[in-house]
Each structure stands twice: as structure tokens, then as C-alpha cells.
Amino acid sequence: MSGRRRTHEREQEFAVAMMDRLEMPADDKILKLSIMFNGDDRPGKIDLGIGVYRNARGETPIFAAVRQAEEKLFAQETTKTYVTPAGDPGFCAAIQSLVFGDDAPDERIRTVQTPGGAGALNILAELANLASPGVTVHVPIPTWINHHAVITEARLGLREYRYLDPRTGQVDFDGMMDQLGNAEPGDIVLLQGCCHNPTGADLGLEQWQAVAALLEARGLLPFVDLAYQGFGDGLEEDAASVRLLAGRLPEMIVAYSCSKNFGIYRERTGAAFVLAPTPALADRAAAQLARLARITYSMPPDHGASLVRIILNDPALRQIWKDELEAMRTGVTALRRELASAFHQITNRSGHEFLTDQKGMFSLIGISADQAVRLREEFAIYIVEDGRINIAGLRGDQVMPFAKAICAV
Ligand code: LMR
């Protein structure tokens, strides 16, 4: 037998042992769209797929505050040695205070720096499985597509609860409360703190109060995903949900992303927060989170977290950042108004107010997967097949052409 043939047979043997058993995963519907968009050479193409902010020139700019923080970091940094699995304590303290505010039960909250919001979701899901193997997580219909994958990969149970009322574009609050009212004590409820992805439909403060009361009464644990603080009603307002829950409940876990509100998407910066009934239990949960981080990626990346720490701890830079974020928030709100008005002009009908009522980058525009494909093929407009549009990806001059294309399909 020739050496080459033997090698070939060996390869086959190994393939049968492992690689051959792998299935090709389904495409991620959001990421696939970005790849297709980049490969499309039609002029005037519009990308409303992945959730990134774009300015009037269609660019995703680096915040001026981030640039300045990078200069400071470059001048100050003396080493690239490891951080710890829990990350940079300065970042953790600053981000905890940004999210939980001044009146938080800080003695019961612990923070671990993570690679983006997805890193936080993962170690928190693992933590939940460690504490209650296979516990059921109730997720809204619909929710960010990665939530399902994170929960099932962590071997947790998944049940869905009604969230969006497609007729009104608002939260189906009665339906949600009704279904959560049947959750078993000890179950987990996934909630999005603000700027719900993909619907843009958020709970009002009174509704959050009612949710908190239900969680408390039934012994349910909130698992909050807060990825858009500052893009809805403002930095403080968007954290009100988390603060309200923290003020009332014994336990909570929160996944946080700095990708959007600091514009540092590729720097993979986020945080996992735990709120525990006692300081000792908070320490234990944080130690477990650090252990899970160590197993998964050992240490989080440092660069983005250092920038956030520098910005939040420097009053002048913090103000520059807040102003930039506020300009983005008001820009997206204005685009929502312009889009609603464009639909109104074209159709001469009302019914588009949901766009101005909803918050943050996303809305579901109410078109089918086939219509989304037509938009892509006929108009070079890329939106997620569930009808989600990233309004923050639209330039002012694209509003009318976009609205016309939607009406055409
Ligand atoms: C989105 O929903 O588009 C963003 O959260 C980006 C992502 O990773 O999917």
C-alpha cells in the first residue's frame, strides 16, 4: 500500500471518528446578511440588517471620546500582561455604577467583565445551569435570535411567552403577564432592559413594576439583557428597568453590552452582573462566574474595557461621550419620525405610529420572508427575514426610497 493511500485512509478513519459526525449549522440570519451585503456591488444598496449605528454619511464612526481615551491609554499603558478572569476592577466599578446608579444595593451586586454582551449571556446561562441544572428560561416571542442558541447550548430549558402584539406594535402586556403567571417558582425570565431587539416595543415603568411584583410573588429570577443603554429614552431612563428590579428583588442576573453605546463593537466589551440575596452569596456567584470565564476564554480582552473605564472616570471625556451618544439617540428618534411620515405620505393612511412609539435601533416592519428576499433582490435593500429593520442604519436620504420599496413589495 502506498504511503499516500495509507494517509488517505487514516484521514478517513479520523473523519468517521469525529469531523464526519458534525452537521453543517444553519446560517445565522443576521450575520449571513452582512456577508451578502458586502458581496453586493450594486450602487445605492442599503444595509438594515445587523444592529450597528450609522451616521449621515453611512459610516459607523469611532466616538471622539473613544479616540481621546485611546490616546490616553496609549500614553499611560505600561504592560500587556494578563488581566484576571473577572477583568479590570476599574471598568467593573464604573460600569456597575452606570447601570445601577447611586441608590443600588451595591453590597449585593458583583460585576465581571466579559467579551461583549454575548460573553456575558453565556457565562450567566452557565451559572444558571450550575445552580439549577436544566432550569426553564422563559423568552419573549420574538427575541434576539442568539438568545435561543445561548440558552439551549447551556442545556437550559426554553419556553416562550407572548410579548409583541403584532396588531398594535406594542407589548401584549396581558398576554405576557398571563403566561408568566404560569411559570414555575425558580424558573428564569429573560427580559430586555430597553430597546427590545427585534421589536423596539418596550415596557413602560408601571409595567416594569407589575412584572417585578409578579417575579417576586412567583419566585422567578429575572435574566436581563441590556445592550442598548442610551439609545431609547436616555442613559438613566434606559437603566430604570434594571434599577427597579434591583431595588425590589433578592436575585437577578444581567448581561450588558458596551458595543453600541460606546461604538466599540469589535472590541468585545461587556459585563455580567449578579444581584444576590446576601453579600456572601454575591461573592460566591462572582467567583463561579470568574471560574466559568477562566474555562471559556480565560480572561476578557482589555482594550475596550480600558477605554470605557477611562471615559467614565474622566468628567470631561464622560461628557463628550454622553453628548455623542445623545446625538445618536436623537438621530435615530428623528429617523423613526421621518420613516413614519414617509409611509404616511405614500399610503395616505395612518397606522405607522408604532415606529415612533417604539424605542432603539429596531422595529419589525411587518413583511414576510419572501418580501424581504424581494427587497434584497429587486432593490438591494437588506433586512432580516423576520422583517426586522435597523433604523439606525438608514441615512436620511434613504428614508423615502426605502419606504417606497417596502410599499412596492
Ligand atoms: C443585532 O441584533 O443585529 C446585534 O445585536 C448584532 C448581533 O450580533 O446580532
JSON list of C-alpha atoms and ligand atoms in Angstrom, two decimals, residues 28 30-31 49-52 144 197 228 260 362 388, ligand 1:
[
{"chain": "A", "resi": 28, "resn": "ASP", "atom": "CA", "xyz": [-27.06, 32.97, 11.44]},
{"chain": "A", "resi": 30, "resn": "ILE", "atom": "CA", "xyz": [-28.16, 38.39, 10.82]},
{"chain": "A", "resi": 31, "resn": "LEU", "atom": "CA", "xyz": [-24.51, 37.62, 10.09]},
{"chain": "A", "resi": 49, "resn": "GLY", "atom": "CA", "xyz": [-29.53, 44.07, 8.78]},
{"chain": "A", "resi": 50, "resn": "ILE", "atom": "CA", "xyz": [-27.00, 43.91, 11.60]},
{"chain": "A", "resi": 51, "resn": "GLY", "atom": "CA", "xyz": [-27.57, 46.30, 14.50]},
{"chain": "A", "resi": 52, "resn": "VAL", "atom": "CA", "xyz": [-24.91, 48.95, 14.11]},
{"chain": "A", "resi": 144, "resn": "TRP", "atom": "CA", "xyz": [-32.79, 38.30, 19.55]},
{"chain": "A", "resi": 197, "resn": "ASN", "atom": "CA", "xyz": [-34.47, 43.51, 19.87]},
{"chain": "A", "resi": 228, "resn": "TYR", "atom": "CA", "xyz": [-28.67, 49.49, 24.18]},
{"chain": "A", "resi": 260, "resn": "LYS", "atom": "CA", "xyz": [-23.49, 50.08, 20.79]},
{"chain": "A", "resi": 362, "resn": "PHE", "atom": "CA", "xyz": [-35.01, 48.04, 15.69]},
{"chain": "A", "resi": 388, "resn": "ARG", "atom": "CA", "xyz": [-36.58, 43.44, 11.40]},
{"chain": "B", "resi": 1, "resn": "LMR", "atom": "C1", "xyz": [-28.06, 42.55, 16.16]},
{"chain": "B", "resi": 1, "resn": "LMR", "atom": "O1", "xyz": [-29.04, 42.04, 16.70]},
{"chain": "B", "resi": 1, "resn": "LMR", "atom": "O2", "xyz": [-28.03, 42.84, 14.96]},
{"chain": "B", "resi": 1, "resn": "LMR", "atom": "C2", "xyz": [-26.85, 42.86, 17.00]},
{"chain": "B", "resi": 1, "resn": "LMR", "atom": "O3", "xyz": [-27.07, 42.51, 18.33]},
{"chain": "B", "resi": 1, "resn": "LMR", "atom": "C3", "xyz": [-25.62, 42.29, 16.44]},
{"chain": "B", "resi": 1, "resn": "LMR", "atom": "C4", "xyz": [-25.57, 40.79, 16.51]},
{"chain": "B", "resi": 1, "resn": "LMR", "atom": "O4", "xyz": [-24.55, 40.29, 16.95]},
{"chain": "B", "resi": 1, "resn": "LMR", "atom": "O5", "xyz": [-26.53, 40.11, 16.12]}
]
